[in-house]
PDB file of C-alpha atoms in Angstrom:
ATOM      1  CA  MET A  14    -169.570 236.994 -18.037  1.00 94.00           C
ATOM      2  CA  ILE A  15    -166.651 240.030 -17.300  1.00 97.00           C
ATOM      3  CA  ILE A  16    -163.991 240.464 -19.933  1.00 98.00           C
ATOM      4  CA  LEU A  17    -160.966 241.644 -18.588  1.00 98.00           C
ATOM      5  CA  LEU A  18    -158.253 243.289 -20.980  1.00 98.00           C
ATOM      6  CA  SER A  19    -154.806 245.210 -20.627  1.00 98.00           C
ATOM      7  CA  PRO A  20    -154.503 248.801 -20.678  1.00 97.00           C
ATOM      8  CA  THR A  21    -152.010 250.078 -23.818  1.00 96.00           C
ATOM      9  CA  LYS A  22    -149.699 252.963 -24.195  1.00 95.00           C
ATOM     10  CA  LYS A  23    -151.435 253.950 -27.443  1.00 95.00           C
ATOM     11  CA  GLN A  24    -154.320 256.123 -26.707  1.00 96.00           C
ATOM     12  CA  LYS A  25    -155.859 259.008 -28.479  1.00 95.00           C
ATOM     13  CA  LEU A  26    -158.537 261.658 -27.615  1.00 93.00           C
ATOM     14  CA  VAL A  27    -162.202 260.962 -28.814  1.00 92.00           C
ATOM     15  CA  LYS A  28    -165.368 262.398 -28.590  1.00 87.00           C
ATOM     16  CA  ASN A  29    -168.034 260.998 -26.415  1.00 80.00           C
ATOM     17  CA  ARG A  30    -171.157 260.132 -27.980  1.00 78.00           C
ATOM     18  CA  PHE A  31    -172.536 258.056 -25.111  1.00 78.00           C
ATOM     19  CA  VAL A  32    -173.996 258.305 -22.018  1.00 77.00           C
ATOM     20  CA  ASP A  33    -170.821 258.226 -20.188  1.00 78.00           C
ATOM     21  CA  THR A  34    -170.449 255.373 -16.853  1.00 86.00           C
ATOM     22  CA  PRO A  35    -169.058 256.846 -13.822  1.00 93.00           C
ATOM     23  CA  LEU A  36    -165.781 255.417 -12.588  1.00 96.00           C
ATOM     24  CA  LEU A  37    -165.951 252.708 -10.009  1.00 97.00           C
ATOM     25  CA  PHE A  38    -163.219 254.147  -8.370  1.00 98.00           C
ATOM     26  CA  ASP A  39    -162.807 257.771  -8.303  1.00 96.00           C
ATOM     27  CA  ASP A  40    -161.722 258.633  -4.894  1.00 96.00           C
ATOM     28  CA  LYS A  41    -158.945 255.656  -5.330  1.00 97.00           C
ATOM     29  CA  LYS A  42    -158.396 256.920  -8.269  1.00 98.00           C
ATOM     30  CA  LYS A  43    -157.391 260.565  -7.284  1.00 97.00           C
ATOM     31  CA  HIS A  44    -154.983 259.889  -4.966  1.00 97.00           C
ATOM     32  CA  VAL A  45    -152.979 258.441  -7.432  1.00 97.00           C
ATOM     33  CA  LEU A  46    -153.284 260.967  -9.975  1.00 97.00           C
ATOM     34  CA  GLU A  47    -152.762 263.440  -7.352  1.00 97.00           C
ATOM     35  CA  THR A  48    -149.110 261.399  -6.871  1.00 96.00           C
ATOM     36  CA  ALA A  49    -148.758 261.254 -10.545  1.00 96.00           C
ATOM     37  CA  GLN A  50    -149.582 264.784 -11.287  1.00 96.00           C
ATOM     38  CA  SER A  51    -147.235 265.997  -8.182  1.00 96.00           C
ATOM     39  CA  LEU A  52    -144.212 264.093 -10.151  1.00 95.00           C
ATOM     40  CA  SER A  53    -141.050 266.420 -12.116  1.00 95.00           C
ATOM     41  CA  PHE A  54    -140.027 265.786 -15.307  1.00 96.00           C
ATOM     42  CA  GLU A  55    -136.693 264.510 -14.178  1.00 95.00           C
ATOM     43  CA  ASP A  56    -139.032 262.462 -11.258  1.00 94.00           C
ATOM     44  CA  ILE A  57    -140.984 260.773 -14.678  1.00 94.00           C
ATOM     45  CA  LYS A  58    -138.012 260.046 -16.585  1.00 95.00           C
ATOM     46  CA  THR A  59    -136.093 258.429 -13.448  1.00 92.00           C
ATOM     47  CA  ASN A  60    -139.172 256.393 -12.424  1.00 90.00           C
ATOM     48  CA  PHE A  61    -140.576 255.349 -15.729  1.00 92.00           C
ATOM     49  CA  LYS A  62    -137.710 254.797 -17.464  1.00 92.00           C
ATOM     50  CA  ILE A  63    -138.447 256.510 -20.578  1.00 94.00           C
ATOM     51  CA  SER A  64    -136.955 258.664 -22.966  1.00 96.00           C
ATOM     52  CA  ASP A  65    -137.259 262.687 -22.859  1.00 96.00           C
ATOM     53  CA  ASN A  66    -139.648 263.068 -25.300  1.00 96.00           C
ATOM     54  CA  LEU A  67    -141.600 260.343 -23.908  1.00 95.00           C
ATOM     55  CA  SER A  68    -141.081 261.996 -20.456  1.00 96.00           C
ATOM     56  CA  GLN A  69    -142.275 265.511 -21.293  1.00 96.00           C
ATOM     57  CA  THR A  70    -145.427 263.217 -23.238  1.00 96.00           C
ATOM     58  CA  THR A  71    -146.056 262.087 -19.891  1.00 96.00           C
ATOM     59  CA  LEU A  72    -145.765 264.916 -18.277  1.00 96.00           C
ATOM     60  CA  ASP A  73    -148.282 267.164 -20.690  1.00 96.00           C
ATOM     61  CA  TYR A  74    -150.680 264.207 -20.030  1.00 96.00           C
ATOM     62  CA  TYR A  75    -151.141 264.516 -16.030  1.00 96.00           C
ATOM     63  CA  GLN A  76    -151.156 268.467 -16.136  1.00 94.00           C
ATOM     64  CA  ASP A  77    -153.474 268.870 -18.780  1.00 94.00           C
ATOM     65  CA  TYR A  78    -155.721 266.177 -17.388  1.00 96.00           C
ATOM     66  CA  LYS A  79    -159.087 265.817 -18.623  1.00 93.00           C
ATOM     67  CA  GLU A  80    -161.927 262.860 -19.018  1.00 95.00           C
ATOM     68  CA  HIS A  81    -163.660 263.240 -21.571  1.00 92.00           C
ATOM     69  CA  SER A  82    -162.586 260.255 -23.782  1.00 94.00           C
ATOM     70  CA  PRO A  83    -164.786 257.082 -24.120  1.00 95.00           C
ATOM     71  CA  ALA A  84    -161.817 254.459 -22.627  1.00 96.00           C
ATOM     72  CA  ILE A  85    -162.908 251.793 -25.331  1.00 96.00           C
ATOM     73  CA  PHE A  86    -161.797 254.017 -28.282  1.00 96.00           C
ATOM     74  CA  THR A  87    -159.003 255.677 -26.524  1.00 97.00           C
ATOM     75  CA  TYR A  88    -156.922 252.508 -25.589  1.00 97.00           C
ATOM     76  CA  THR A  89    -155.542 252.035 -29.349  1.00 96.00           C
ATOM     77  CA  GLY A  90    -153.018 249.692 -28.912  1.00 95.00           C
ATOM     78  CA  GLU A  91    -152.877 245.903 -30.386  1.00 96.00           C
ATOM     79  CA  ALA A  92    -155.600 244.276 -28.581  1.00 97.00           C
ATOM     80  CA  PHE A  93    -157.919 246.601 -29.029  1.00 97.00           C
ATOM     81  CA  ASN A  94    -157.637 247.869 -32.843  1.00 97.00           C
ATOM     82  CA  ALA A  95    -158.541 243.682 -32.710  1.00 97.00           C
ATOM     83  CA  LEU A  96    -161.463 244.521 -30.882  1.00 97.00           C
ATOM     84  CA  SER A  97    -162.020 247.326 -33.402  1.00 96.00           C
ATOM     85  CA  PRO A  98    -165.156 249.218 -31.393  1.00 95.00           C
ATOM     86  CA  LEU A  99    -165.574 251.773 -34.526  1.00 93.00           C
ATOM     87  CA  THR A 100    -167.058 248.919 -36.581  1.00 95.00           C
ATOM     88  CA  LEU A 101    -168.989 247.499 -33.710  1.00 95.00           C
ATOM     89  CA  SER A 102    -172.788 248.494 -33.883  1.00 94.00           C
ATOM     90  CA  ASP A 103    -174.237 250.191 -31.060  1.00 92.00           C
ATOM     91  CA  ASP A 104    -176.216 247.435 -29.451  1.00 94.00           C
ATOM     92  CA  GLU A 105    -172.687 245.606 -29.722  1.00 95.00           C
ATOM     93  CA  LEU A 106    -170.933 248.312 -28.070  1.00 94.00           C
ATOM     94  CA  LYS A 107    -173.507 248.259 -25.164  1.00 94.00           C
ATOM     95  CA  ARG A 108    -173.033 245.115 -24.853  1.00 94.00           C
ATOM     96  CA  ALA A 109    -169.130 245.470 -24.923  1.00 96.00           C
ATOM     97  CA  ASN A 110    -170.001 248.268 -22.159  1.00 95.00           C
ATOM     98  CA  ASN A 111    -171.821 245.810 -19.893  1.00 95.00           C
ATOM     99  CA  HIS A 112    -169.151 243.210 -19.929  1.00 97.00           C
ATOM    100  CA  ILE A 113    -166.034 244.416 -20.411  1.00 98.00           C
ATOM    101  CA  LEU A 114    -163.435 245.384 -17.910  1.00 98.00           C
ATOM    102  CA  VAL A 115    -160.052 246.987 -18.500  1.00 98.00           C
ATOM    103  CA  PHE A 116    -157.377 246.862 -15.845  1.00 98.00           C
ATOM    104  CA  SER A 117    -155.802 250.307 -15.207  1.00 98.00           C
ATOM    105  CA  ALA A 118    -152.582 251.349 -12.862  1.00 97.00           C
ATOM    106  CA  LEU A 119    -154.297 254.613 -12.565  1.00 98.00           C
ATOM    107  CA  TYR A 120    -158.354 253.431 -12.776  1.00 98.00           C
ATOM    108  CA  GLY A 121    -158.350 250.302 -11.095  1.00 98.00           C
ATOM    109  CA  LEU A 122    -160.838 248.880 -13.264  1.00 98.00           C
ATOM    110  CA  VAL A 123    -162.072 250.651 -16.930  1.00 98.00           C
ATOM    111  CA  GLN A 124    -165.469 250.364 -18.079  1.00 97.00           C
ATOM    112  CA  PRO A 125    -165.472 250.953 -21.812  1.00 96.00           C
ATOM    113  CA  PHE A 126    -167.543 254.158 -21.975  1.00 95.00           C
ATOM    114  CA  ASN A 127    -166.042 255.523 -18.471  1.00 96.00           C
ATOM    115  CA  LEU A 128    -164.235 259.323 -19.923  1.00 95.00           C
ATOM    116  CA  ILE A 129    -161.000 258.876 -19.189  1.00 96.00           C
ATOM    117  CA  SER A 130    -158.098 261.215 -20.001  1.00 96.00           C
ATOM    118  CA  ARG A 131    -154.508 259.858 -22.084  1.00 96.00           C
ATOM    119  CA  TYR A 132    -152.200 258.502 -19.549  1.00 97.00           C
ATOM    120  CA  ARG A 133    -148.642 256.892 -19.010  1.00 96.00           C
ATOM    121  CA  LEU A 134    -149.144 254.580 -15.671  1.00 96.00           C
ATOM    122  CA  ASP A 135    -147.382 250.771 -15.219  1.00 94.00           C
ATOM    123  CA  LEU A 136    -148.204 248.867 -12.200  1.00 94.00           C
ATOM    124  CA  ILE A 137    -144.126 248.777 -11.503  1.00 92.00           C
ATOM    125  CA  ASN A 138    -143.838 252.259 -11.357  1.00 90.00           C
ATOM    126  CA  LYS A 139    -142.837 253.711  -7.934  1.00 85.00           C
ATOM    127  CA  PHE A 140    -144.808 256.032  -5.702  1.00 92.00           C
ATOM    128  CA  ASP A 141    -145.071 256.094  -2.317  1.00 90.00           C
ATOM    129  CA  PHE A 142    -147.034 253.277  -2.009  1.00 94.00           C
ATOM    130  CA  ASN A 143    -147.067 250.032  -4.202  1.00 95.00           C
ATOM    131  CA  LEU A 144    -149.610 250.365  -7.155  1.00 96.00           C
ATOM    132  CA  LYS A 145    -150.278 246.629  -7.295  1.00 96.00           C
ATOM    133  CA  ASN A 146    -151.084 246.303  -3.706  1.00 96.00           C
ATOM    134  CA  TYR A 147    -153.343 249.275  -3.685  1.00 97.00           C
ATOM    135  CA  TRP A 148    -155.228 247.539  -6.517  1.00 98.00           C
ATOM    136  CA  THR A 149    -155.787 243.899  -5.687  1.00 98.00           C
ATOM    137  CA  ASP A 150    -158.430 244.257  -2.713  1.00 98.00           C
ATOM    138  CA  THR A 151    -160.308 246.754  -4.098  1.00 98.00           C
ATOM    139  CA  ILE A 152    -160.715 244.566  -7.753  1.00 98.00           C
ATOM    140  CA  THR A 153    -160.820 241.495  -6.280  1.00 98.00           C
ATOM    141  CA  ASN A 154    -163.356 242.445  -3.806  1.00 98.00           C
ATOM    142  CA  TYR A 155    -165.385 244.509  -6.317  1.00 98.00           C
ATOM    143  CA  PHE A 156    -165.331 240.655  -8.811  1.00 98.00           C
ATOM    144  CA  ASN A 157    -166.659 238.417  -5.626  1.00 98.00           C
ATOM    145  CA  THR A 158    -169.119 241.717  -5.043  1.00 98.00           C
ATOM    146  CA  ALA A 159    -170.138 241.259  -9.212  1.00 97.00           C
ATOM    147  CA  ASN A 160    -170.542 237.499  -9.194  1.00 97.00           C
ATOM    148  CA  ARG A 161    -169.473 236.929 -12.671  1.00 97.00           C
ATOM    149  CA  PRO A 162    -167.526 234.516 -14.165  1.00 97.00           C
ATOM    150  CA  LEU A 163    -164.038 236.192 -15.570  1.00 98.00           C
ATOM    151  CA  ILE A 164    -162.653 235.799 -18.892  1.00 98.00           C
ATOM    152  CA  ASN A 165    -158.740 236.673 -17.946  1.00 98.00           C
ATOM    153  CA  LEU A 166    -157.254 238.216 -21.298  1.00 98.00           C
ATOM    154  CA  ALA A 167    -155.193 240.054 -20.076  1.00 97.00           C
ATOM    155  CA  SER A 168    -151.409 240.506 -19.657  1.00 95.00           C
ATOM    156  CA  ASP A 169    -149.632 238.216 -16.431  1.00 94.00           C
ATOM    157  CA  GLU A 170    -148.882 241.775 -15.399  1.00 94.00           C
ATOM    158  CA  PHE A 171    -152.201 242.910 -14.768  1.00 97.00           C
ATOM    159  CA  SER A 172    -154.190 239.159 -14.351  1.00 97.00           C
ATOM    160  CA  GLU A 173    -151.781 239.845 -10.678  1.00 96.00           C
ATOM    161  CA  LEU A 174    -154.440 242.466  -9.685  1.00 98.00           C
ATOM    162  CA  ILE A 175    -156.694 239.107  -8.758  1.00 98.00           C
ATOM    163  CA  ASP A 176    -156.213 237.805  -5.345  1.00 98.00           C
ATOM    164  CA  THR A 177    -156.966 234.366  -6.801  1.00 97.00           C
ATOM    165  CA  ASN A 178    -156.764 233.381  -3.132  1.00 97.00           C
ATOM    166  CA  CYS A 179    -159.654 235.242  -2.374  1.00 98.00           C
ATOM    167  CA  LEU A 180    -161.537 234.952  -5.321  1.00 98.00           C
ATOM    168  CA  SER A 181    -164.772 233.152  -5.052  1.00 98.00           C
ATOM    169  CA  VAL A 182    -165.986 233.633  -8.559  1.00 98.00           C
ATOM    170  CA  PRO A 183    -164.820 231.044 -11.527  1.00 97.00           C
ATOM    171  CA  LEU A 184    -161.839 232.629 -13.261  1.00 98.00           C
ATOM    172  CA  HIS A 185    -161.191 231.312 -16.932  1.00 98.00           C
ATOM    173  CA  ASN A 186    -157.889 232.234 -18.430  1.00 98.00           C
ATOM    174  CA  ILE A 187    -156.898 232.288 -21.849  1.00 98.00           C
ATOM    175  CA  HIS A 188    -153.851 231.511 -23.512  1.00 97.00           C
ATOM    176  CA  PHE A 189    -152.377 231.973 -27.070  1.00 97.00           C
ATOM    177  CA  LEU A 190    -149.253 229.814 -28.360  1.00 96.00           C
ATOM    178  CA  ASN A 191    -147.432 230.017 -31.514  1.00 95.00           C
ATOM    179  CA  ARG A 192    -146.346 226.194 -32.443  1.00 93.00           C
ATOM    180  CA  LYS A 193    -142.976 225.406 -34.548  1.00 89.00           C
ATOM    181  CA  ASP A 194    -141.663 221.956 -34.787  1.00 87.00           C
ATOM    182  CA  ASN A 195    -144.161 221.173 -31.632  1.00 86.00           C
ATOM    183  CA  VAL A 196    -142.591 223.474 -29.442  1.00 91.00           C
ATOM    184  CA  CYS A 197    -145.043 226.023 -28.006  1.00 91.00           C
ATOM    185  CA  ARG A 198    -144.081 230.110 -27.217  1.00 93.00           C
ATOM    186  CA  VAL A 199    -146.006 233.117 -26.969  1.00 92.00           C
ATOM    187  CA  VAL A 200    -145.392 235.697 -29.432  1.00 91.00           C
ATOM    188  CA  SER A 201    -146.593 238.859 -28.343  1.00 92.00           C
ATOM    189  CA  ALA A 202    -147.854 240.969 -30.639  1.00 92.00           C
ATOM    190  CA  HIS A 203    -149.855 237.849 -32.012  1.00 95.00           C
ATOM    191  CA  ALA A 204    -151.081 237.035 -28.810  1.00 96.00           C
ATOM    192  CA  LYS A 205    -152.521 240.863 -27.686  1.00 96.00           C
ATOM    193  CA  LYS A 206    -154.281 241.187 -31.308  1.00 97.00           C
ATOM    194  CA  ALA A 207    -155.831 237.996 -30.588  1.00 97.00           C
ATOM    195  CA  ARG A 208    -156.939 238.836 -27.181  1.00 98.00           C
ATOM    196  CA  GLY A 209    -158.687 241.768 -28.705  1.00 97.00           C
ATOM    197  CA  ALA A 210    -160.511 239.448 -31.738  1.00 97.00           C
ATOM    198  CA  PHE A 211    -161.301 236.955 -28.713  1.00 97.00           C
ATOM    199  CA  ALA A 212    -163.257 239.674 -26.870  1.00 97.00           C
ATOM    200  CA  ARG A 213    -165.252 240.776 -30.378  1.00 97.00           C
ATOM    201  CA  ALA A 214    -165.998 237.435 -30.761  1.00 96.00           C
ATOM    202  CA  LEU A 215    -167.850 236.771 -27.441  1.00 96.00           C
ATOM    203  CA  ILE A 216    -169.290 240.352 -27.918  1.00 96.00           C
ATOM    204  CA  GLN A 217    -170.555 239.763 -31.571  1.00 94.00           C
ATOM    205  CA  ASP A 218    -171.618 235.586 -30.793  1.00 89.00           C
ATOM    206  CA  ASN A 219    -173.254 236.357 -27.542  1.00 82.00           C
ATOM    207  CA  PHE A 220    -170.871 234.572 -25.630  1.00 81.00           C
ATOM    208  CA  PRO A 221    -170.624 231.414 -27.466  1.00 78.00           C
ATOM    209  CA  ASN A 222    -168.656 228.156 -25.948  1.00 90.00           C
ATOM    210  CA  LEU A 223    -164.877 229.575 -25.093  1.00 94.00           C
ATOM    211  CA  GLU A 224    -163.879 226.358 -26.935  1.00 94.00           C
ATOM    212  CA  ASP A 225    -165.464 226.795 -30.061  1.00 94.00           C
ATOM    213  CA  ILE A 226    -164.090 230.533 -30.746  1.00 95.00           C
ATOM    214  CA  VAL A 227    -161.452 230.587 -33.080  1.00 95.00           C
ATOM    215  CA  VAL A 228    -159.482 233.773 -33.897  1.00 95.00           C
ATOM    216  CA  GLU A 229    -156.658 234.966 -35.745  1.00 93.00           C
ATOM    217  CA  ASP A 230    -155.954 230.740 -36.864  1.00 93.00           C
ATOM    218  CA  TYR A 231    -156.162 230.141 -33.049  1.00 96.00           C
ATOM    219  CA  ILE A 232    -157.607 227.033 -32.269  1.00 96.00           C
ATOM    220  CA  PHE A 233    -159.100 225.272 -29.221  1.00 96.00           C
ATOM    221  CA  SER A 234    -156.111 222.906 -28.396  1.00 95.00           C
ATOM    222  CA  HIS A 235    -156.400 221.764 -24.380  1.00 96.00           C
ATOM    223  CA  LYS A 236    -157.419 223.011 -20.977  1.00 96.00           C
ATOM    224  CA  GLU A 237    -155.213 222.733 -17.677  1.00 96.00           C
ATOM    225  CA  ASP A 238    -157.317 223.730 -14.562  1.00 95.00           C
ATOM    226  CA  ASN A 239    -159.138 227.298 -15.493  1.00 95.00           C
ATOM    227  CA  ASN A 240    -156.604 227.716 -18.154  1.00 97.00           C
ATOM    228  CA  TYR A 241    -157.609 227.682 -21.866  1.00 97.00           C
ATOM    229  CA  TYR A 242    -154.586 227.193 -24.441  1.00 97.00           C
ATOM    230  CA  TYR A 243    -155.289 228.314 -28.279  1.00 97.00           C
ATOM    231  CA  ILE A 244    -152.499 227.434 -30.646  1.00 96.00           C
ATOM    232  CA  LYS A 245    -151.528 228.044 -33.986  1.00 94.00           C
ATOM    233  CA  ASP A 246    -148.924 226.935 -36.291  1.00 90.00           C
ATOM    234  CA  PHE A 247    -146.060 228.644 -37.457  1.00 77.00           C
ATOM    235  CA  ASN A 248    -146.754 227.579 -41.029  1.00 66.00           C
ATOM    236  CA  GLU A 249    -149.868 229.524 -40.302  1.00 46.00           C
ATOM    237  CA  ILE A 250    -148.675 233.095 -39.849  1.00 45.00           C
ATOM    238  CA  GLY A 251    -147.837 235.394 -42.116  1.00 45.00           C
TER     239      GLY A 251
END
């Protein structure tokens, strides 16, 4: 199986202690990187719609670009904090490297031991080409060639990089809902944390039955087609 996660904007550089894995789509990444590195401060501020401070940080990321930090430790948002890779054993980290892939507007797909740089890039950022269109066929073809079922814990935005009309392998979409007064809704911060915890459970328990997994008080509720729904009741939220 392949576990799919979204990247995070929160990132930090970490010294590598594993044999790095070559990037899957290095040539295609180079085109995106060169385009990003050609942007000025004003280009970034206007295109990315971010503050002066974030625009300068983003500019610095691309001007000082160095691929030397393992991806699984570089991403530090909610999902990866819940995955907690620093507390996984070496065997579990190796299993993660064999099974986890992270979507990326810059890299396409990232394996945990890929060495990456800090960067900021969303699929909606406007270049002279469309990033979603640029990556979708490449990523979908990769999944078809790998011929392994997909457990999708990524956001809706990055899930669009899968062309489900052309996909030839099973796709299991995981959803986390909070319930109050019999009304269910997604609470973004809680869902992000649950995605990382779910990935951790898959790695640590060596891929148990999806319906048996309980994380962050989310319990399997029901399945609709290839969508699995896990619900946490409001009175269980701190």
